[in-house]
Amino acid sequence: DAGITQSPRHKVTETGTPVTLRCHQTENHRYMYWYRQDPGHGLRLIHYSYGVKDTDKGEVSDGYSVSRSKTEDFLLTLESATSSQTSVYFCAISVTGNAYGYTFGSGTRLTVV
Amino acid sequence: TQLLEQSPQFLSIQEGENLTVYCNSSSVFSSLQWYRQEPGEGPVLLVTVVTGGEVKKLKRLTFQFGDARKDSSLHITAAQPGDTGLYLCAGESSNTGKLIFGQGTTLQVKP
């Protein structure tokens, strides 16, 4: 595919537990992003990274944290999962930021019960 | 806050028909991208338009960026069942540089 994989693809977890989603790329792209997709809301940016150890918040960052210790890996952590975080999570990568488009992973469907 | 409004939200048509999807905003964008997403997969980039008034064609798909760079349209000629999917527009904010996504248009093309 495009050299971006997300794991796990599906996860069910209980309210209050921590959850970590992983995004791995083999493209050596500088920029990486985490989005969530919900019906009626489209894709909303959670956090993004513009280099190793360089991250910033998006529009819906509350309850989420990220880490990027290597170029190829971008981790999204839900510190204490809530039902409102039930969603499909997508990771994306890009070469130079927004101008040339993003390559998305296949997504992680997370259910918090 | 910059918003992108897509219309229609849902579209169900017969094979062979033409259709147009609109993406509108009151804000100016540096560029505008169109993605197509199939169930269970991530969005896939179709095209990026950068210049006001720009028109790009991808086989039966025609993309246009408005002269003022506030709106865009996607026109599909002679739709086929393989065109079925969720179409998303995304604008690069001229203020923040981040991508802002529209809510999407779900297209169903019946054989």
Tab-separated table of C-alpha atoms in Angstrom, chain A residues 1 9 35 37 40-45 48 56-59 90 98-107, chain B residues 9 31 33 35 37 40-45 48 50 86 88 92-93 96-104:
chain	number	residue	atom	x	y	z
A	1	ASP	CA	0.000	0.000	0.000
A	9	ARG	CA	-7.685	-2.201	13.366
A	35	TYR	CA	-7.938	12.413	13.096
A	37	GLN	CA	-14.189	10.498	12.088
A	40	GLY	CA	-22.102	14.346	10.941
A	41	HIS	CA	-18.695	15.734	11.902
A	42	GLY	CA	-16.419	14.624	9.117
A	43	LEU	CA	-12.745	14.335	9.996
A	44	ARG	CA	-11.488	16.348	12.942
A	45	LEU	CA	-7.836	16.875	13.807
A	48	TYR	CA	-0.252	16.395	14.689
A	56	ASP	CA	0.925	20.197	18.567
A	57	LYS	CA	-2.778	20.153	19.365
A	58	GLY	CA	-5.621	20.053	16.898
A	59	GLU	CA	-9.233	21.116	17.341
A	90	PHE	CA	-7.253	7.746	11.201
A	98	ASN	CA	-0.934	20.302	3.510
A	99	ALA	CA	-0.212	21.484	0.001
A	100	TYR	CA	0.212	18.099	-1.686
A	101	GLY	CA	-2.365	16.099	0.185
A	102	TYR	CA	-2.351	13.472	2.839
A	103	THR	CA	-1.973	9.702	2.709
A	104	PHE	CA	-4.287	8.044	5.198
A	105	GLY	CA	-4.069	4.753	7.006
A	106	SER	CA	-6.956	2.287	7.028
A	107	GLY	CA	-8.211	3.395	10.415
B	9	GLN	CA	-24.907	15.146	2.066
B	31	SER	CA	-5.603	25.036	-1.631
B	33	GLN	CA	-8.305	18.842	-1.939
B	35	TYR	CA	-10.756	12.682	-1.299
B	37	GLN	CA	-13.357	7.047	0.941
B	40	GLY	CA	-13.601	0.386	6.164
B	41	GLU	CA	-10.774	2.307	4.514
B	42	GLY	CA	-9.110	5.687	4.847
B	43	PRO	CA	-9.703	8.584	2.450
B	44	VAL	CA	-7.703	8.540	-0.766
B	45	LEU	CA	-6.566	11.776	-2.379
B	48	THR	CA	-5.440	19.144	-5.220
B	50	VAL	CA	-4.370	25.581	-5.835
B	86	LEU	CA	-17.911	9.041	0.475
B	88	LEU	CA	-14.692	14.647	1.110
B	92	GLU	CA	-5.922	24.293	3.589
B	93	SER	CA	-6.560	27.145	6.006
B	96	THR	CA	-3.306	28.081	10.294
B	97	GLY	CA	-2.065	25.958	7.402
B	98	LYS	CA	-4.118	23.030	8.691
B	99	LEU	CA	-6.605	21.043	6.622
B	100	ILE	CA	-10.285	21.593	7.351
B	101	PHE	CA	-12.603	18.844	6.139
B	102	GLY	CA	-16.152	19.122	4.946
B	103	GLN	CA	-18.723	16.693	6.337
B	104	GLY	CA	-18.702	14.590	3.201
